[in-house]
Amino acid sequence: MRDLPCFGTTFNHPDSTAALRDSCQYFGGLLRCSAFLMLQIRAFQGLRPAQDLVHLVACVPYDVVDRNESAALCKDNPHSLLHVDRAEIDLPPETDPYSPEVYAKALSNFLGLQKSGVLIRETGPCLYLYEQRMGSHAQTGLVGVCHIEDYENNLIKKHEKTRRDKEDDRTRLIDTLSADTGPVFLTYRDQASINTLVDGVKKQAPLYDFTAPDGIGHTVWRIPGGESFVRAFQEVPVSYVADGHHRTASAVRVGRERRAANPHHTGNEDYNWFLSVLFPASQLRILPYNRCVRDLNGKSADEFLAAVGSRFSVTENASPSPAKNGSVSMYLAGKWYGLNWQEDPKADPVSRLDVSVLQDRLLSPVLGIDDPRTSQRIDFVGGIRGTEELQGRVDSGRGAVAFSMAPTTVEQLMDIADADQIMPPKSTWFEPKLRSGLFIHTF
């Protein structure tokens, strides 16, 4: 027997018991007991844009634009962080975006932004509040750094698989820069104490306040130290990756590699932490992720409609947007139809999703789309583009049938993550998107 300290409490365990292995884990020499694990956030002394240049530095996330779109957004703007996140735009068009030259160029551009004073170092550790406004919708999150152990211990929960090629790309970039240039989008169930702290900070003058070319408003407040927020988040049992699974997985990979290479690793080094924005779940806005299929799998419109009718309750002249979960609107041959079904009370959280029902009852058995991740016959259309986009694709012949979905709810997302399940591909579309470059965590 031996005494094992765990957050100031002593536990007596036989060395060989499974209870010890199950309840406690070692991290950097510190024994952490799962019953007492709590979400870790902390302030960081990172880089941020000079105040008069913030509107030029801040950019859309790297993964919502391709090379040509990135280049167009950066035209006549050498300060955009896309020159770091998508450095291939500064190399010949034929350059492989995953070549060593791209990562070297990203580092050169990153150092150049610092040398020229476009990016400046904070005077001390800070947290930040980050508010986004899109029309009448507003959401405010706390910016800080989260610990990779919380991801490994499932205190930061996932709901999506990552693609190895995309994860490798961000891992190489983060490792080359020794920096997180874009934050991970996390959410948590609302806490009244945190809301009170947020309201207090928002009474102060902001650090940044600007409207981007796409009409999204961005306001940032600086919180030196931020100890009160750190303590308040110790009451948050778990958080959830809403958007940014590849960035999270890549940051964790870099942290593990640095940890393995450091014989004096303690767990407190900056490489153990990754840049995050944590939003209360009640404020998030999820838009639908719609589907458009290019052909009817050899069927005529009448044959296809008959097959749909054998699987769903079908109504004609339906609204292009379903009013609630448990229904889908379908556009076929110039007409909108409503598809409805009875929910299986025994279904698990993933099977109950509208996108799962559509896939399992129609896309796979009727249209032959067995794997929507790889099929070239299906296109996914973000809800920000509206149902007019779906109708236009079918009317023009670019698609044969389109499906307008009700948005997945934040509660559904959290239920699936709590069940350690994976959401189907293209289930959520978050708006507004987080801007990169407003805060940069270095290590």
XYZ file of C-alpha atoms in Angstrom:
443
model
C 0.000 0.000 0.000
C 1.095 3.583 -0.551
C -0.447 7.025 -0.114
C -1.159 8.820 -3.384
C -1.704 12.601 -3.329
C -4.470 13.820 -5.611
C -5.196 17.567 -5.549
C -4.283 17.797 -1.866
C -6.227 14.675 -0.816
C -4.587 11.402 0.195
C -5.998 8.094 -1.058
C -4.928 4.634 0.063
C -4.852 2.129 -2.802
C -3.152 -1.205 -3.366
C -0.680 -0.682 -6.180
C -2.212 -3.510 -8.179
C -5.878 -2.547 -8.004
C -7.823 -1.704 -11.122
C -9.494 1.087 -9.160
C -6.211 2.968 -9.023
C -5.683 2.658 -12.750
C -9.253 3.663 -13.505
C -9.462 6.626 -11.150
C -6.031 8.200 -11.498
C -3.549 9.043 -14.243
C -0.085 10.502 -14.264
C 0.629 13.643 -16.297
C 4.067 15.212 -16.112
C 4.689 13.735 -12.658
C 1.326 14.950 -11.274
C -1.289 12.380 -10.356
C -4.716 13.546 -11.528
C -7.797 11.667 -10.330
C -10.666 11.450 -12.787
C -13.239 12.153 -10.088
C -11.606 15.547 -9.523
C -10.640 16.524 -13.058
C -11.834 19.984 -14.022
C -11.630 22.034 -17.181
C -8.395 23.970 -17.408
C -8.120 27.362 -19.064
C -5.476 29.996 -18.604
C -4.401 33.406 -19.814
C -1.579 33.681 -22.337
C 0.899 36.317 -23.447
C 0.460 35.993 -27.174
C 0.520 38.095 -30.315
C -2.292 40.306 -31.563
C -2.709 42.892 -34.338
C -1.831 46.548 -33.874
C -5.108 48.343 -33.196
C -5.140 50.368 -36.408
C -4.458 47.257 -38.525
C -6.778 44.700 -36.953
C -9.339 44.903 -39.777
C -6.583 44.071 -42.267
C -5.002 41.221 -40.293
C -8.173 39.359 -39.255
C -9.237 36.823 -41.868
C -11.700 34.025 -42.472
C -10.668 30.518 -41.349
C -8.244 28.793 -43.721
C -10.616 25.895 -44.372
C -13.617 27.842 -45.719
C -11.765 29.234 -48.756
C -9.692 27.640 -51.511
C -6.439 28.950 -52.934
C -8.039 31.276 -55.472
C -10.512 32.680 -52.968
C -7.708 33.227 -50.452
C -5.622 35.073 -53.042
C -8.581 37.278 -53.984
C -9.258 38.166 -50.346
C -5.604 39.137 -49.856
C -5.272 41.215 -53.017
C -3.528 44.488 -52.146
C -3.486 43.479 -48.462
C -0.076 42.203 -47.323
C -1.202 42.199 -43.672
C -3.852 39.460 -43.888
C -3.081 36.392 -41.824
C -4.070 34.295 -44.832
C -0.487 34.929 -45.982
C 0.435 32.661 -43.049
C -2.492 30.240 -42.942
C -2.570 29.792 -46.745
C 1.010 30.733 -47.667
C 0.743 28.957 -51.044
C -0.940 32.125 -52.347
C 2.504 33.774 -52.293
C 4.120 31.010 -54.348
C 3.682 29.970 -58.001
C 0.227 28.521 -58.758
C 1.624 25.093 -59.531
C 3.142 24.770 -56.018
C 1.943 21.749 -54.055
C 0.101 23.261 -51.043
C 1.638 20.591 -48.816
C 5.233 21.095 -49.982
C 8.007 22.187 -47.579
C 8.217 25.505 -49.448
C 4.711 26.432 -48.297
C 5.464 25.923 -44.595
C 8.765 27.781 -44.936
C 6.941 30.669 -46.612
C 4.347 30.678 -43.846
C 7.084 31.041 -41.236
C 8.787 33.802 -43.220
C 5.514 35.700 -43.555
C 4.697 35.172 -39.882
C 8.049 36.543 -38.739
C 7.699 39.426 -41.179
C 4.363 40.486 -39.680
C 6.017 40.576 -36.256
C 9.128 42.432 -37.421
C 7.065 45.114 -39.148
C 4.899 45.709 -36.088
C 1.706 44.421 -37.676
C 1.584 41.753 -34.953
C 2.608 42.889 -31.475
C 3.360 40.960 -28.292
C 1.022 41.404 -25.338
C 2.518 43.076 -22.261
C 1.362 40.235 -20.001
C -0.912 37.185 -19.827
C -4.481 37.976 -20.892
C -7.831 36.458 -21.595
C -10.220 38.157 -24.011
C -13.926 38.404 -24.682
C -14.824 38.033 -28.347
C -18.261 39.125 -29.558
C -19.552 38.475 -33.064
C -22.641 40.082 -34.581
C -24.423 38.784 -37.662
C -27.660 40.632 -38.325
C -29.738 40.358 -35.160
C -27.670 37.455 -33.814
C -24.814 38.024 -31.342
C -22.577 35.603 -29.453
C -19.816 36.285 -26.945
C -17.077 33.815 -26.044
C -14.047 33.747 -23.787
C -10.657 33.496 -25.520
C -7.940 31.631 -23.671
C -5.841 28.525 -23.990
C -7.025 25.012 -23.068
C -4.848 22.070 -22.047
C -4.298 19.102 -24.322
C -4.793 16.770 -21.327
C -8.435 17.847 -21.212
C -8.810 16.718 -24.825
C -7.067 13.435 -24.033
C -9.246 12.905 -20.930
C -12.460 13.713 -22.839
C -13.182 16.840 -20.827
C -13.118 18.481 -24.245
C -15.499 16.250 -26.144
C -15.503 15.501 -29.879
C -18.282 14.614 -32.285
C -16.446 14.411 -35.610
C -13.764 12.303 -37.269
C -10.738 14.025 -38.755
C -9.101 13.418 -42.114
C -5.458 12.468 -41.832
C -4.274 14.682 -44.719
C -5.957 17.779 -43.281
C -4.708 16.990 -39.797
C -1.148 16.477 -41.096
C -1.248 19.862 -42.839
C -2.242 21.828 -39.714
C 0.171 19.812 -37.563
C 3.066 20.802 -39.809
C 1.996 24.440 -39.840
C 1.552 24.690 -36.054
C 4.860 22.920 -35.477
C 6.701 25.110 -38.011
C 5.340 28.345 -36.535
C 5.331 27.205 -32.895
C 1.992 28.982 -32.812
C -1.775 28.541 -33.041
C -2.995 31.152 -35.522
C -6.683 30.172 -35.502
C -8.778 29.401 -32.424
C -10.773 26.248 -31.833
C -14.513 26.881 -31.432
C -15.672 25.304 -28.147
C -19.016 25.419 -26.390
C -20.260 24.587 -22.897
C -23.563 24.477 -21.056
C -24.344 27.943 -19.719
C -23.101 28.993 -16.297
C -24.732 31.976 -14.560
C -21.495 32.950 -12.789
C -19.636 33.205 -16.098
C -22.453 35.224 -17.672
C -22.186 37.712 -14.801
C -18.437 38.110 -15.331
C -18.975 38.605 -19.073
C -21.564 41.327 -18.472
C -19.114 43.170 -16.235
C -16.279 43.134 -18.773
C -18.549 44.325 -21.599
C -19.209 47.563 -19.708
C -15.591 48.526 -20.390
C -14.162 50.070 -23.563
C -13.231 47.395 -26.139
C -9.765 46.751 -27.502
C -11.061 46.177 -31.057
C -14.381 46.965 -32.701
C -14.788 46.638 -36.473
C -17.049 45.285 -39.173
C -15.508 42.910 -41.700
C -16.209 43.176 -45.452
C -18.775 40.375 -45.156
C -20.827 42.478 -42.736
C -19.961 40.518 -39.581
C -19.175 42.717 -36.579
C -16.280 41.811 -34.289
C -15.611 43.304 -30.847
C -12.827 42.271 -28.460
C -12.286 43.175 -24.804
C -8.937 42.558 -23.094
C -8.894 40.883 -19.641
C -5.423 41.118 -18.028
C -4.753 38.101 -15.834
C -8.314 36.824 -15.970
C -8.116 34.915 -12.669
C -11.840 35.259 -11.958
C -12.697 33.582 -15.275
C -10.170 30.810 -14.674
C -11.813 30.045 -11.331
C -15.318 30.228 -12.800
C -14.475 27.723 -15.535
C -13.382 25.217 -12.904
C -17.132 24.776 -12.333
C -17.665 23.797 -15.995
C -17.507 19.977 -16.089
C -16.881 19.573 -19.829
C -16.727 21.536 -23.065
C -17.418 20.463 -26.650
C -15.634 21.060 -29.941
C -18.259 22.836 -32.011
C -15.995 23.639 -34.956
C -12.273 23.073 -35.479
C -11.717 19.350 -34.926
C -8.682 19.325 -37.221
C -7.107 22.319 -35.458
C -7.676 20.670 -32.079
C -6.277 17.292 -33.109
C -3.272 18.978 -34.730
C -2.496 21.094 -31.667
C -2.689 17.990 -29.487
C -0.343 16.109 -31.818
C 2.225 18.902 -31.682
C 1.959 19.025 -27.896
C 2.518 15.287 -27.631
C 5.543 15.435 -29.922
C 7.077 18.316 -27.954
C 6.303 16.483 -24.713
C 8.044 13.333 -25.922
C 11.099 15.318 -27.010
C 11.463 17.178 -23.703
C 13.070 15.086 -20.931
C 12.194 17.818 -18.413
C 8.509 18.025 -19.395
C 6.230 19.204 -16.564
C 2.867 19.683 -18.310
C 2.874 23.455 -17.853
C 4.889 24.353 -20.956
C 3.093 26.519 -23.510
C 3.087 23.692 -26.059
C 0.605 21.863 -23.806
C -2.021 24.540 -24.435
C -3.998 25.475 -27.546
C -5.948 28.593 -28.533
C -9.710 28.373 -27.973
C -12.875 30.455 -27.823
C -15.521 29.097 -25.443
C -19.133 30.126 -26.114
C -22.182 29.344 -23.956
C -24.381 26.874 -25.797
C -27.502 29.035 -25.639
C -25.884 31.690 -27.832
C -24.776 29.492 -30.711
C -26.397 29.564 -34.099
C -26.329 26.424 -36.235
C -27.525 26.623 -39.812
C -28.633 23.570 -41.800
C -26.242 21.615 -43.990
C -28.301 20.783 -47.075
C -27.823 18.059 -49.703
C -28.044 18.040 -53.493
C -27.762 14.780 -55.475
C -26.728 14.926 -59.129
C -28.853 12.031 -60.461
C -31.729 9.751 -59.461
C -29.717 6.528 -59.662
C -31.321 5.497 -62.973
C -34.883 6.195 -61.883
C -37.434 8.515 -63.463
C -38.847 11.296 -61.308
C -42.111 9.361 -60.858
C -40.287 6.146 -59.922
C -38.117 8.003 -57.462
C -41.095 9.781 -55.888
C -42.885 6.453 -55.477
C -39.828 5.004 -53.721
C -39.711 8.024 -51.398
C -43.423 7.623 -50.652
C -42.868 4.052 -49.497
C -40.394 5.270 -46.862
C -41.817 8.623 -45.746
C -45.086 10.447 -45.343
C -44.969 12.857 -48.324
C -46.873 16.138 -48.711
C -46.880 18.355 -51.810
C -46.260 22.116 -51.984
C -44.260 22.075 -48.766
C -42.225 24.957 -47.400
C -38.646 25.020 -48.760
C -37.410 25.039 -45.154
C -38.707 22.408 -42.719
C -40.281 23.961 -39.634
C -38.671 21.576 -37.141
C -36.508 18.532 -36.669
C -38.156 15.299 -37.765
C -38.926 16.514 -41.266
C -37.070 17.271 -44.509
C -38.067 19.383 -47.508
C -37.272 17.850 -50.912
C -37.081 19.731 -54.234
C -37.787 17.561 -57.271
C -38.937 18.461 -60.807
C -39.888 22.008 -59.927
C -41.833 21.245 -56.758
C -41.145 21.179 -53.008
C -42.276 18.137 -51.019
C -42.330 17.567 -47.266
C -40.940 14.278 -45.934
C -42.005 13.247 -42.431
C -41.511 10.152 -40.282
C -42.159 8.718 -36.843
C -39.120 8.824 -34.587
C -37.934 5.513 -33.158
C -37.920 5.991 -29.359
C -35.190 3.351 -29.046
C -32.834 5.053 -31.513
C -29.480 6.328 -30.287
C -28.618 10.075 -30.538
C -26.908 9.715 -33.934
C -29.659 7.609 -35.516
C -32.271 10.190 -34.463
C -30.600 12.992 -36.447
C -32.472 14.127 -39.558
C -29.320 13.708 -41.652
C -29.022 10.099 -40.432
C -32.649 9.309 -41.214
C -32.289 10.775 -44.699
C -29.074 8.845 -45.300
C -30.318 5.515 -43.925
C -33.823 5.550 -45.439
C -33.294 7.316 -48.762
C -29.808 8.346 -49.869
C -28.306 4.884 -49.395
C -31.097 2.442 -50.313
C -32.785 4.507 -53.031
C -30.063 6.714 -54.495
C -27.146 4.347 -53.904
C -25.010 6.825 -51.948
C -23.490 4.427 -49.445
C -20.654 6.667 -48.241
C -21.442 10.391 -48.410
C -17.860 11.179 -47.365
C -16.466 9.837 -50.633
C -19.344 9.858 -53.123
C -18.924 12.235 -56.060
C -22.673 12.239 -56.723
C -23.680 14.284 -53.673
C -22.904 17.917 -52.865
C -23.257 19.514 -49.443
C -24.558 23.068 -49.440
C -24.189 25.274 -46.374
C -27.411 26.776 -45.107
C -25.943 30.266 -45.354
C -26.583 30.011 -49.114
C -30.321 29.526 -48.662
C -32.831 27.212 -50.291
C -32.693 29.279 -53.488
C -29.284 27.722 -54.127
C -30.798 24.238 -53.966
C -33.643 25.156 -56.265
C -31.257 26.788 -58.731
C -29.034 23.716 -58.897
C -31.933 21.400 -59.698
C -33.637 23.797 -62.142
C -30.359 24.268 -64.032
C -29.690 20.526 -64.291
C -26.647 20.578 -62.014
C -28.631 18.421 -59.610
C -31.584 16.069 -59.884
C -32.963 16.360 -56.369
C -32.171 18.517 -53.354
C -32.931 18.191 -49.651
C -33.403 21.127 -47.303
C -32.670 20.168 -43.699
C -33.683 21.574 -40.336
C -30.529 22.583 -38.450
C -29.024 20.176 -35.970
C -29.400 21.604 -32.470
C -26.565 22.316 -30.046
C -28.228 19.971 -27.556
C -28.136 17.149 -30.126
C -24.447 17.835 -30.729
C -23.685 17.664 -27.012
C -25.783 14.516 -26.515
C -23.838 12.750 -29.265
C -20.489 13.837 -27.841
C -21.587 12.750 -24.348
C -22.419 9.320 -25.796
C -18.924 9.158 -27.385
C -20.527 8.895 -30.804
C -19.585 10.520 -34.107
C -21.929 12.733 -36.084
C -22.489 11.985 -39.767
C -20.466 14.148 -42.173
C -21.722 17.673 -42.869
C -24.232 17.755 -40.032
C -23.616 21.276 -38.726
C -22.833 24.664 -40.228
C -21.917 27.292 -37.648
C -22.345 30.975 -38.408
C -20.751 33.372 -37.927
C -17.287 31.906 -38.431
C -14.451 32.830 -36.071
C -11.850 35.201 -37.515
C -8.230 34.112 -37.419
C -5.461 36.517 -36.493
C -7.201 38.425 -33.699
C -5.198 36.451 -31.120
C -2.232 34.146 -31.649
C -0.857 31.741 -29.059
C 2.882 31.040 -29.348
C 5.059 28.450 -27.641
